[in-house]
PDB file of C-alpha atoms in Angstrom:
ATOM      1  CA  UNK A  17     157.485 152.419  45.731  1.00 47.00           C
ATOM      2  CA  UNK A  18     158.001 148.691  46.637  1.00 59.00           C
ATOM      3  CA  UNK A  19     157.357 147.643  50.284  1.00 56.00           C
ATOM      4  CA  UNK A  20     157.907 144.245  51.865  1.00 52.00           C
ATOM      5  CA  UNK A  21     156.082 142.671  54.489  1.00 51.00           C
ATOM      6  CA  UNK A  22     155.238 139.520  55.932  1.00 46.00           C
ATOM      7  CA  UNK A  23     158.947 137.631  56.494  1.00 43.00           C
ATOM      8  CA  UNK A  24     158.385 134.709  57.298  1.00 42.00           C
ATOM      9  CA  UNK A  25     161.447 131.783  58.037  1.00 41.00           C
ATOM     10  CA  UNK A  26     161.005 127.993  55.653  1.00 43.00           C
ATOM     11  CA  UNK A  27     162.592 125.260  57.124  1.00 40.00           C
ATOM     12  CA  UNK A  28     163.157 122.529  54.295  1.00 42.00           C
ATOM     13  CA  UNK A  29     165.682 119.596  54.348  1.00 39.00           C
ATOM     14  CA  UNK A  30     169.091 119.892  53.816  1.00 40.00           C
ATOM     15  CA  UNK A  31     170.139 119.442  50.595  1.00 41.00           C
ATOM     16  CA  UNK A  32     173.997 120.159  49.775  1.00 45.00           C
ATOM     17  CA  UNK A  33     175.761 119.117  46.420  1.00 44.00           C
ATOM     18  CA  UNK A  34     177.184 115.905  47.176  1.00 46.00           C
ATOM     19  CA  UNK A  35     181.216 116.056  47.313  1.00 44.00           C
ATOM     20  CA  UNK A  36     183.351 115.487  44.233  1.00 48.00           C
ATOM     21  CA  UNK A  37     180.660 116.089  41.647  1.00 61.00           C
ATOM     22  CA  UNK A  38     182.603 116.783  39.010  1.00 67.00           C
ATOM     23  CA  UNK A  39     179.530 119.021  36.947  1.00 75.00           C
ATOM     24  CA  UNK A  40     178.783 121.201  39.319  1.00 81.00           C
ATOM     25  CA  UNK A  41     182.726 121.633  40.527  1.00 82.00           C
ATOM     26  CA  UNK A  42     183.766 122.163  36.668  1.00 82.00           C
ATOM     27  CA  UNK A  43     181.218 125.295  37.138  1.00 89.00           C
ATOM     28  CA  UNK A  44     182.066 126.729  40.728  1.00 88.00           C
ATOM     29  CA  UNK A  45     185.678 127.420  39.277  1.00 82.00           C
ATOM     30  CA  UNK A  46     186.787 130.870  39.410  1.00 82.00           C
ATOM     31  CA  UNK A  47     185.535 133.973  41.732  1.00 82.00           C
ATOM     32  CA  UNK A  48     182.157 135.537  41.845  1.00 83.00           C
ATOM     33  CA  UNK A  49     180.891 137.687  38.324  1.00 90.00           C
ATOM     34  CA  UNK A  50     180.551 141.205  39.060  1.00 91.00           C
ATOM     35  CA  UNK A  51     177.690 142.825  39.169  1.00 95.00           C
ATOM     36  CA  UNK A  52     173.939 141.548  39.315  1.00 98.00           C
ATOM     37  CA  UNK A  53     172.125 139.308  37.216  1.00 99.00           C
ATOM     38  CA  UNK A  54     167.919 139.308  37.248  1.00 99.00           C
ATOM     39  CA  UNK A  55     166.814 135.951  35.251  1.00 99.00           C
ATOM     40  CA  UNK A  56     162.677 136.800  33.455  1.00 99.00           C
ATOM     41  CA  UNK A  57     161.154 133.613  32.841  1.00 99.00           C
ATOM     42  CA  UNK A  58     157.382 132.544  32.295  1.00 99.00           C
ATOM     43  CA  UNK A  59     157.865 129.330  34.531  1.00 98.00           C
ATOM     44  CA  UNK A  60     159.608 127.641  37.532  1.00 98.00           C
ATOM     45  CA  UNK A  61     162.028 125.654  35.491  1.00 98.00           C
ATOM     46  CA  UNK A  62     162.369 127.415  32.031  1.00 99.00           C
ATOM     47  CA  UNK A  63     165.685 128.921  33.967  1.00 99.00           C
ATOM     48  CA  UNK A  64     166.945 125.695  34.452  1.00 99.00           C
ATOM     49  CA  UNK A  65     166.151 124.143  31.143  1.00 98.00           C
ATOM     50  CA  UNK A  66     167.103 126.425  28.631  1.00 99.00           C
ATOM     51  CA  UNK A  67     169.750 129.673  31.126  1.00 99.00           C
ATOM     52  CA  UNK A  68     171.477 126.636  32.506  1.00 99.00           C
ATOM     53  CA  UNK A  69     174.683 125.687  32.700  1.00 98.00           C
ATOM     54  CA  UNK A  70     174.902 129.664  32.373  1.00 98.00           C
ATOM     55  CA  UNK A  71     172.888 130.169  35.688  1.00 98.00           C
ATOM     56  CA  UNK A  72     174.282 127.136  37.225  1.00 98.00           C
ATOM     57  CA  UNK A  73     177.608 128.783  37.066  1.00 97.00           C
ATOM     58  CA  UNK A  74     176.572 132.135  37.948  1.00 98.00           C
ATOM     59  CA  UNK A  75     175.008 130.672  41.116  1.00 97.00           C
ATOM     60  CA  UNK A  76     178.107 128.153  42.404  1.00 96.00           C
ATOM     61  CA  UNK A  77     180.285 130.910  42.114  1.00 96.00           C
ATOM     62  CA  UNK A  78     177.946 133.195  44.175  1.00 95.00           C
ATOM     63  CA  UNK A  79     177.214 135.663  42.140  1.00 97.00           C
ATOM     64  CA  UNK A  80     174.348 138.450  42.993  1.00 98.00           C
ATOM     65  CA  UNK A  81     171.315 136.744  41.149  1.00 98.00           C
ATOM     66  CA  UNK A  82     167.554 137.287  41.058  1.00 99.00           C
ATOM     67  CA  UNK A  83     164.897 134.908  39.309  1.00 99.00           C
ATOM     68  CA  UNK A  84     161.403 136.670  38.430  1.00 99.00           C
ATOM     69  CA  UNK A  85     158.701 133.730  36.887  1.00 99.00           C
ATOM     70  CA  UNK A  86     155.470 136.142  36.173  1.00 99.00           C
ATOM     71  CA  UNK A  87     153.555 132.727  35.671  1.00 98.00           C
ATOM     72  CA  UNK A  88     152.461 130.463  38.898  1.00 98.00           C
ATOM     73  CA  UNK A  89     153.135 127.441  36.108  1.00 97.00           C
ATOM     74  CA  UNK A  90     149.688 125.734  37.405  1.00 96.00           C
ATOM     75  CA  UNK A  91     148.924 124.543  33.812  1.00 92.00           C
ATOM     76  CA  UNK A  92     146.345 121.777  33.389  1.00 90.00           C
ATOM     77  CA  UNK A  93     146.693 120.491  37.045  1.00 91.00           C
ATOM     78  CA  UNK A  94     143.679 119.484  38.207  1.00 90.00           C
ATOM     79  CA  UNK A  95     141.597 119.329  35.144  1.00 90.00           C
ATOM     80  CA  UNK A  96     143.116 115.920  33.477  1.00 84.00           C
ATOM     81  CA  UNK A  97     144.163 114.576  36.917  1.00 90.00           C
ATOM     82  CA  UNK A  98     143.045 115.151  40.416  1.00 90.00           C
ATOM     83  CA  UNK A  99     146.016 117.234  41.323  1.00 92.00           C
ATOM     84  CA  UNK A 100     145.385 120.724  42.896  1.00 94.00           C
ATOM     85  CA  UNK A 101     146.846 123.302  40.577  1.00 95.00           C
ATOM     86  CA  UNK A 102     147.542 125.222  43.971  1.00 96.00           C
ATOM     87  CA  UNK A 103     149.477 122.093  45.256  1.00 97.00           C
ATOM     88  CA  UNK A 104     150.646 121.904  41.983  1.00 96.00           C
ATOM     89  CA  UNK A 105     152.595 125.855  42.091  1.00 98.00           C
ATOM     90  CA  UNK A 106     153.695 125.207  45.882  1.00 98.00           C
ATOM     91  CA  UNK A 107     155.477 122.005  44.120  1.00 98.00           C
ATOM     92  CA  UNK A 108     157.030 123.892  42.013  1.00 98.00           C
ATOM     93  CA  UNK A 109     158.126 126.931  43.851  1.00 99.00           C
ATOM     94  CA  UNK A 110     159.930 124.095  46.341  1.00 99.00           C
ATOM     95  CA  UNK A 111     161.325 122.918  43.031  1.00 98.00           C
ATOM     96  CA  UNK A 112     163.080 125.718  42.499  1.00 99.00           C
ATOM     97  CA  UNK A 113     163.868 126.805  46.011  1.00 99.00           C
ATOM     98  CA  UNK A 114     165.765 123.480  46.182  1.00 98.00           C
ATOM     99  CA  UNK A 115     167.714 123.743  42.867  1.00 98.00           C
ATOM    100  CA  UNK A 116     168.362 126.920  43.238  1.00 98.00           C
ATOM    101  CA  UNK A 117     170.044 126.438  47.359  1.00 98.00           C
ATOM    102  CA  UNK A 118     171.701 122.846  45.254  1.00 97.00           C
ATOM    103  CA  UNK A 119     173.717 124.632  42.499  1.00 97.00           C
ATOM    104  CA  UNK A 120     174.780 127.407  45.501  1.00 96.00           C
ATOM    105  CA  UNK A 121     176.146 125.155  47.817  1.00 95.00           C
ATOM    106  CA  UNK A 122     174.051 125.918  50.790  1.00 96.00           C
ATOM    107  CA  UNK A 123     171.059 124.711  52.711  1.00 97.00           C
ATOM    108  CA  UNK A 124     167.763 124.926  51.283  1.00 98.00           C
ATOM    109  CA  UNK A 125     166.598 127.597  53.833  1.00 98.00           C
ATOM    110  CA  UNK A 126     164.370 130.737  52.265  1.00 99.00           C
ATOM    111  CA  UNK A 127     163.249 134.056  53.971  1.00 99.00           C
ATOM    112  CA  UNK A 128     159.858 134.468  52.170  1.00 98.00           C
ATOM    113  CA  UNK A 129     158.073 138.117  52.339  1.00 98.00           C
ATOM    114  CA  UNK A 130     155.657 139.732  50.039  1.00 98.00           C
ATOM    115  CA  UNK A 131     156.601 142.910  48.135  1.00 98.00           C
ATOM    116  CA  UNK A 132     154.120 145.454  46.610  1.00 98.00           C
ATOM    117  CA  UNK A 133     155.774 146.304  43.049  1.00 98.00           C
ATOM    118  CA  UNK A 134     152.727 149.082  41.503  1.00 97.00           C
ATOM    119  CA  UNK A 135     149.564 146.942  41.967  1.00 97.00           C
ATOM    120  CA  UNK A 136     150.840 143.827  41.887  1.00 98.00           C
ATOM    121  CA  UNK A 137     152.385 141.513  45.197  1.00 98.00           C
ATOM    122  CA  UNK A 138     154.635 139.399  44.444  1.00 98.00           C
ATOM    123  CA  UNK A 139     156.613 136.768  47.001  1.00 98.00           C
ATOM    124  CA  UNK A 140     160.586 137.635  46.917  1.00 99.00           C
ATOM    125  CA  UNK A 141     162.271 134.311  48.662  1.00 99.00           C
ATOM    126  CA  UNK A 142     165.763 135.119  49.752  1.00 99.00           C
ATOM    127  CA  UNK A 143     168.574 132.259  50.094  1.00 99.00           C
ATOM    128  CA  UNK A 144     169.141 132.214  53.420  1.00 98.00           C
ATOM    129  CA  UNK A 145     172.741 131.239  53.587  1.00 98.00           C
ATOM    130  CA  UNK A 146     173.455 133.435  50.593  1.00 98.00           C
ATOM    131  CA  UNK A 147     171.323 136.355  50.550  1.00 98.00           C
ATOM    132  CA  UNK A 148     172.470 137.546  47.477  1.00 98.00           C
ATOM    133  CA  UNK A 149     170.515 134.948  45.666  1.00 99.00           C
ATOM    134  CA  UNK A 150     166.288 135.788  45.215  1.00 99.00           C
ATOM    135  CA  UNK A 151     163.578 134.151  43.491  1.00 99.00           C
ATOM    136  CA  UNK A 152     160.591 136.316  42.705  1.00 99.00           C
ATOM    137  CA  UNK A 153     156.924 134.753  42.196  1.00 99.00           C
ATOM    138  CA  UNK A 154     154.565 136.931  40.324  1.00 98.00           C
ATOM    139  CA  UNK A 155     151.631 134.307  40.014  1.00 98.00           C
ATOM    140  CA  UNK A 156     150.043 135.126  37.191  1.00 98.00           C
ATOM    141  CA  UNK A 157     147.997 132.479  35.326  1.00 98.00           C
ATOM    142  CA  UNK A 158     149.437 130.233  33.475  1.00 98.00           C
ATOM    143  CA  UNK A 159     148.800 129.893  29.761  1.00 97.00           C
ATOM    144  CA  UNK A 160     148.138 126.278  29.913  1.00 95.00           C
ATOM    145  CA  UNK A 161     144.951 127.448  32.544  1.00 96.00           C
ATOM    146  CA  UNK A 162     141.711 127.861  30.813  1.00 96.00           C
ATOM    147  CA  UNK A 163     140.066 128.692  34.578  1.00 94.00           C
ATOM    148  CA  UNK A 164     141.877 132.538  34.107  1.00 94.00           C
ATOM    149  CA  UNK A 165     140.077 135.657  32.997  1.00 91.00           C
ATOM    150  CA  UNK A 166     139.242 135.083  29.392  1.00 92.00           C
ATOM    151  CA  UNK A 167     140.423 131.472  29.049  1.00 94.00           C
ATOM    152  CA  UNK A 168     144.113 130.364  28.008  1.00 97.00           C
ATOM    153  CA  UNK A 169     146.916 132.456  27.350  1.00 98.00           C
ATOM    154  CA  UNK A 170     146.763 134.937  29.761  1.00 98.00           C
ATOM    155  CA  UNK A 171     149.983 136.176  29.547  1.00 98.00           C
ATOM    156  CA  UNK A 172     149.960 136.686  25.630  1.00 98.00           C
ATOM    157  CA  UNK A 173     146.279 138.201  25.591  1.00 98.00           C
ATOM    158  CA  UNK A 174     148.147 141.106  28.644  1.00 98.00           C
ATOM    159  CA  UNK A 175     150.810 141.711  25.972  1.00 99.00           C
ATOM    160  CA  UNK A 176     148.904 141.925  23.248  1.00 98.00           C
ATOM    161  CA  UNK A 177     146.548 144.433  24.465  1.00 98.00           C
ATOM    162  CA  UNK A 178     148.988 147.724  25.376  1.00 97.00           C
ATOM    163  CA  UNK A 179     147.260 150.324  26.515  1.00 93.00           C
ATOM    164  CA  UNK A 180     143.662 148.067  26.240  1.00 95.00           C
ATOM    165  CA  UNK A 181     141.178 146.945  28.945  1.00 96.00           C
ATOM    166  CA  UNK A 182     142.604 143.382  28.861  1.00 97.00           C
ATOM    167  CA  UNK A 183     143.062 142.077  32.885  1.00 97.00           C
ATOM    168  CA  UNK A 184     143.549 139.096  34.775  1.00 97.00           C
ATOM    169  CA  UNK A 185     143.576 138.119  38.075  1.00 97.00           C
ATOM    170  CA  UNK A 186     147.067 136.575  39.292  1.00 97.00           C
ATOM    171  CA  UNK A 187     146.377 132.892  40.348  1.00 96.00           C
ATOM    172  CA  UNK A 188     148.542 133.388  43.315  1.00 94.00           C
ATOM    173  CA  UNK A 189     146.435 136.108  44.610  1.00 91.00           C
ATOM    174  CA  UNK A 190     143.497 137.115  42.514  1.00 92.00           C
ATOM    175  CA  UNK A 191     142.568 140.598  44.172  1.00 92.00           C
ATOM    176  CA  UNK A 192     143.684 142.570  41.784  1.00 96.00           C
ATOM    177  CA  UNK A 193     142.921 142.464  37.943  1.00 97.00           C
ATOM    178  CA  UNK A 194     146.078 143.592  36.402  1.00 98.00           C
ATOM    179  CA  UNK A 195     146.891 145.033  32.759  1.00 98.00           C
ATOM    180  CA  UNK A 196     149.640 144.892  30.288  1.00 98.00           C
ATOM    181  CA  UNK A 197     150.371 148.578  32.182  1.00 98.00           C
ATOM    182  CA  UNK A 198     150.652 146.766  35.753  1.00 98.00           C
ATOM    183  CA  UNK A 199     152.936 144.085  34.751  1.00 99.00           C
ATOM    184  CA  UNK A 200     155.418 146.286  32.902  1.00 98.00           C
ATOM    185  CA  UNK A 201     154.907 148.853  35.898  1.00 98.00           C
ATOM    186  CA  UNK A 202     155.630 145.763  38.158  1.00 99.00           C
ATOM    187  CA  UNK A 203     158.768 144.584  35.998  1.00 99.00           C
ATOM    188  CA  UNK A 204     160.211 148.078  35.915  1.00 99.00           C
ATOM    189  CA  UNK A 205     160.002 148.478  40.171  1.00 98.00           C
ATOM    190  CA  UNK A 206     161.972 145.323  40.053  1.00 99.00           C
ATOM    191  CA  UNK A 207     164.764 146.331  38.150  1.00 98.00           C
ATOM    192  CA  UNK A 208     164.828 149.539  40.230  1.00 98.00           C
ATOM    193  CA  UNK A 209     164.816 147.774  43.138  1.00 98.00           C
ATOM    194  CA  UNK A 210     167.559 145.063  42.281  1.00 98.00           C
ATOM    195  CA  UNK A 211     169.466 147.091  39.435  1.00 98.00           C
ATOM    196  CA  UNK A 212     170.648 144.239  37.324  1.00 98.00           C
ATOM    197  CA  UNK A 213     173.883 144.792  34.859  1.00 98.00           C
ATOM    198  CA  UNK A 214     172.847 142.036  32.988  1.00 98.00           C
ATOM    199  CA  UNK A 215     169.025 140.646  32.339  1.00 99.00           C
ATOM    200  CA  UNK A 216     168.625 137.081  31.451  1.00 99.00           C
ATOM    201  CA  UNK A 217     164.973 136.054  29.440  1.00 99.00           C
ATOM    202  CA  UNK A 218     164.092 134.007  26.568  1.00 98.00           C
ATOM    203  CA  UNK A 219     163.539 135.030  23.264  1.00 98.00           C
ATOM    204  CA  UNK A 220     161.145 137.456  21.995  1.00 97.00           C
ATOM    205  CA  UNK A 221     161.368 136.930  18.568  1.00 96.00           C
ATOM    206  CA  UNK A 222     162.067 132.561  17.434  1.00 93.00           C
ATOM    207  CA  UNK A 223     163.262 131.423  14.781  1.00 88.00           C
ATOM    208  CA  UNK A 224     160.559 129.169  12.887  1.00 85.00           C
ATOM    209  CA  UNK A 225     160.172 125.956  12.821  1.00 80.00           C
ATOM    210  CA  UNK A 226     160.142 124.613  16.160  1.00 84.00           C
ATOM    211  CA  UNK A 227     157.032 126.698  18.016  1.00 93.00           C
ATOM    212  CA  UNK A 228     157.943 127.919  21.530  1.00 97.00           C
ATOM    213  CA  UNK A 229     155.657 128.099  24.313  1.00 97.00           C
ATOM    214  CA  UNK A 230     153.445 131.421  24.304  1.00 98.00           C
ATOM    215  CA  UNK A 231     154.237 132.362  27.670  1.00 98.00           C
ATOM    216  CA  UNK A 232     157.842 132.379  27.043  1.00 99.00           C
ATOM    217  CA  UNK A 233     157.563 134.768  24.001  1.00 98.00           C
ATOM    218  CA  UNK A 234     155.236 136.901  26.432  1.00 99.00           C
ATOM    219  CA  UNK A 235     157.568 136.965  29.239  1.00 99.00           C
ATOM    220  CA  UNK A 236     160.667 137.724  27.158  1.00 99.00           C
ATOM    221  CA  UNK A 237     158.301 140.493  25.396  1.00 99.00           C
ATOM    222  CA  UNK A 238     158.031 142.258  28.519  1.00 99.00           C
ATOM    223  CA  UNK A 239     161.377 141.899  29.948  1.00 99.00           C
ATOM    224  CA  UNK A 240     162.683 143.508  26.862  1.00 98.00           C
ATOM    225  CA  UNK A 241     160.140 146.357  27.233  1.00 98.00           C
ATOM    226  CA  UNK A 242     160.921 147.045  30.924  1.00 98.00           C
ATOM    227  CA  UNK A 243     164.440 146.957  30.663  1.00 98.00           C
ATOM    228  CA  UNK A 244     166.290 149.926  31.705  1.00 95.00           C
ATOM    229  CA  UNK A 245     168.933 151.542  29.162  1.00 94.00           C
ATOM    230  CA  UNK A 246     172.548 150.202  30.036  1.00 95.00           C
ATOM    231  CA  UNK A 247     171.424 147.035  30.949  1.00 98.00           C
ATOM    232  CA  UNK A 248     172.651 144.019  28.878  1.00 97.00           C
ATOM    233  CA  UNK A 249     169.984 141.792  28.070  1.00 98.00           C
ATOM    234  CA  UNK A 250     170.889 137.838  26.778  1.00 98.00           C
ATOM    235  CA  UNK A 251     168.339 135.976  25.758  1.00 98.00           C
ATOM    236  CA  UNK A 252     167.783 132.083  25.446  1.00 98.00           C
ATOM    237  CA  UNK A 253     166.329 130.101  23.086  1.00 98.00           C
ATOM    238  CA  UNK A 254     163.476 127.779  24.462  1.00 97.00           C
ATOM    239  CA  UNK A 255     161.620 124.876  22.551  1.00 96.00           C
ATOM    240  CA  UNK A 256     163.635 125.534  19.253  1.00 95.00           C
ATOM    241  CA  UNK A 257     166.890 124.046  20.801  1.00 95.00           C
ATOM    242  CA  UNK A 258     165.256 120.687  19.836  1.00 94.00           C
ATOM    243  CA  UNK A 259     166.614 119.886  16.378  1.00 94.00           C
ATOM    244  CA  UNK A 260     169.620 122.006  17.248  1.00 96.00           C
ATOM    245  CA  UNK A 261     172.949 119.203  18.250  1.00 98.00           C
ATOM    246  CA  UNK A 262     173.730 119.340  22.002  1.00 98.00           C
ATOM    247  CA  UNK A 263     176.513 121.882  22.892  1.00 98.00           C
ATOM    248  CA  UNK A 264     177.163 121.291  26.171  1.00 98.00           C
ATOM    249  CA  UNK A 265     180.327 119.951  27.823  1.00 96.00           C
ATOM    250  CA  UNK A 266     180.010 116.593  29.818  1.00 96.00           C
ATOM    251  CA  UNK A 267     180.811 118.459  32.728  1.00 95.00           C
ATOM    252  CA  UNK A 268     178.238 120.947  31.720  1.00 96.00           C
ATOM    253  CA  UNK A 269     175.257 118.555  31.101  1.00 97.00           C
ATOM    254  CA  UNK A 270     176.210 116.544  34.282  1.00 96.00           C
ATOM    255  CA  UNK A 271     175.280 119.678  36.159  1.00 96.00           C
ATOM    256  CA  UNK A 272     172.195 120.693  34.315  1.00 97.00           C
ATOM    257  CA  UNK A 273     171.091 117.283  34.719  1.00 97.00           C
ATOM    258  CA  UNK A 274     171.649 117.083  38.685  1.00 96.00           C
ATOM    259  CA  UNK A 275     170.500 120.405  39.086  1.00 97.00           C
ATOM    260  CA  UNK A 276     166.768 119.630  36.978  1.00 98.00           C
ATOM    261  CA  UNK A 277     167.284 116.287  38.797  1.00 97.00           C
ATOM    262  CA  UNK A 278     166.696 118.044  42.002  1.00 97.00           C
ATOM    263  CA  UNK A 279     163.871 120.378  40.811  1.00 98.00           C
ATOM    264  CA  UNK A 280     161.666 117.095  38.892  1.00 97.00           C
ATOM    265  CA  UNK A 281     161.284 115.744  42.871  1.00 97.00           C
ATOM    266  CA  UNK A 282     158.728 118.747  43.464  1.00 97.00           C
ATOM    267  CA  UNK A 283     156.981 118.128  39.637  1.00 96.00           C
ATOM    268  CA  UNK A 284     154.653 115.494  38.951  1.00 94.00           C
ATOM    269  CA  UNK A 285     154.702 116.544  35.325  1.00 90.00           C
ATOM    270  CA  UNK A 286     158.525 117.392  34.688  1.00 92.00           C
ATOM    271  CA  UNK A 287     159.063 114.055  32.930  1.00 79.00           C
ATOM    272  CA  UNK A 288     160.970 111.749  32.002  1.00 82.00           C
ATOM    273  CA  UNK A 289     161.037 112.162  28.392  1.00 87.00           C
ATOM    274  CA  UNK A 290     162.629 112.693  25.319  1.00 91.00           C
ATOM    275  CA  UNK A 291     162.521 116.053  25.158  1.00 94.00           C
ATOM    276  CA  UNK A 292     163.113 116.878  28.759  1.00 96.00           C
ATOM    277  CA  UNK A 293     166.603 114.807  27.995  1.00 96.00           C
ATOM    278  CA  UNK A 294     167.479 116.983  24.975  1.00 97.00           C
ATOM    279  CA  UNK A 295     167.001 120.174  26.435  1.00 97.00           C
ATOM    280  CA  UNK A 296     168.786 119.103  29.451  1.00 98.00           C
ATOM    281  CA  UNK A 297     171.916 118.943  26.748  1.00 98.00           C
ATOM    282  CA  UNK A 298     171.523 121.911  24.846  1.00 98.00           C
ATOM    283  CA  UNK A 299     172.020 126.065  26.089  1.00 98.00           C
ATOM    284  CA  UNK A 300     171.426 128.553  22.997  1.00 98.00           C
ATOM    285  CA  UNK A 301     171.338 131.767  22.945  1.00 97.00           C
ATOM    286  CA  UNK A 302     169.760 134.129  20.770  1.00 88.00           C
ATOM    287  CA  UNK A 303     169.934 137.397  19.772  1.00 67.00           C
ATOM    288  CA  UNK A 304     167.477 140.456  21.663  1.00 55.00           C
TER     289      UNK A 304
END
């Protein structure tokens, strides 16, 4: 049973899509997809690195979409540099907050709350302006984080260990030491809740030769188990779209660009850099 509590009203600045950008215009033609689209992703920003210009699109024609990142994407803050990793995951939640309210056209206005999904709580922001779009914060530990239970890869250790007494405390709010069990039990309330037609992850299973990040083989891993039958599931390839050529149409990567654009303000580590630029031009999918 999932119960929300604790609404409470963020007031950010306005930030509209400036008028005439051809990108982001290109991808608002055309009415609203049916049904309801729930995005799985490990971090705030794998979405709009390697599901966008697909998500892009999804969101400036208003389509029903909900974001879930099970990681709070604190990485190595604070240990190489004197940045708080808890600043750090507020900067990136705002990151995504204002992409997300960018790409849909509205103001960057959230209705935050706290949901109880089996024995995890997770935040559930809602676009103020446009309800129908949510982003979902899980908080678990990032891989990057040797400070979690047992060290790095927290996510990967929960998946490999079904049924085992693996746990870790979510980094968000470590009250609770949660299992592989409690994440897909958490994963499943949210579909239930939101009923999605079509789930969006990465990819489970990548190709070799370009090694993708743990966490996003994890997360993918357990969308793919806690998907419902009848649901559609596309998944996206991650790191590996490096020595792939770029696919996307000007118009395309002009969007993709702004969009990430918007997010890097609220991420000290989002580059610039090579790769950031490459997978800022590239969108593969994969096969689930």
């Amino acid at each position: 049973m999932a119960a929300v509590t604790g609404v409470v009203l963020l007031l950010a600045p306005l930030l509209l899509p400036r008028p005439g950008l051809p990108g982001l215009a290109a991808l608002a033609s055309g009415g609203a997809p049916e049904g309801a689209y729930l995005q799985i992703a490990a971090h705030p920003d794998d979405d709009l690195l390697f599901m966008s210009p697909d998500l892009l699109r999804l969101l400036a024609r208003g389509a029903r979409t909900v974001t879930v990142y099970l990681t709070a994407g604190e990485g190595v803050a604070g240990l190489r540099d004197g940045h708080p990793p808890r600043r750090y995951s507020i900067d990136r939640q705002q990151g995504v907050r204002a992409a997300y309210a960018w790409a849909a056209g509205v103001r960057d206005r959230w209705r935050r709350s706290l949901m109880t999904v089996g024995r995890a709580r997770v935040e559930v922001d809602t676009l103020t302006d446009l309800p129908r779009v949510q982003l979902v914060f899980a908080g678990l530990p990032d891989g990057g984080d040797p400070r979690a239970d047992g060290g790095r890869g927290a996510l990967s250790r929960l998946w490999a260990d079904p049924g085992g007494p693996t746990c870790v405390r979510p980094f968000t709010r470590p009250t609770v030491c949660l299992t592989h069990s409690d994440v897909l039990d958490a994963l499943r309330v949210l579909m239930r809740t939101f009923r999605p037609s079509v789930l969006n992850t990465l990819d489970p299973d990548p190709p070799p030769g370009v090694a993708d990040h743990p966490d996003h083989v994890a997360a993918a891993r357990f969308a793919a188990a806690a998907a419902p039958r009848g649901v559609r599931v596309v998944v996206y390839r991650g790191y590996p779209t490096l020595p792939l050529p770029p696919n996307l149409t000007a118009a395309e990567h002009e969007a993709k660009r702004e969009a990430f654009a918007v997010y890097r303000r609220h991420d000290y580590r989002a580059g610039p850099g090579r790769r950031y630029d490459a997978w800022l031009q590239r969108m593969y999918r994969g096969s689930p």
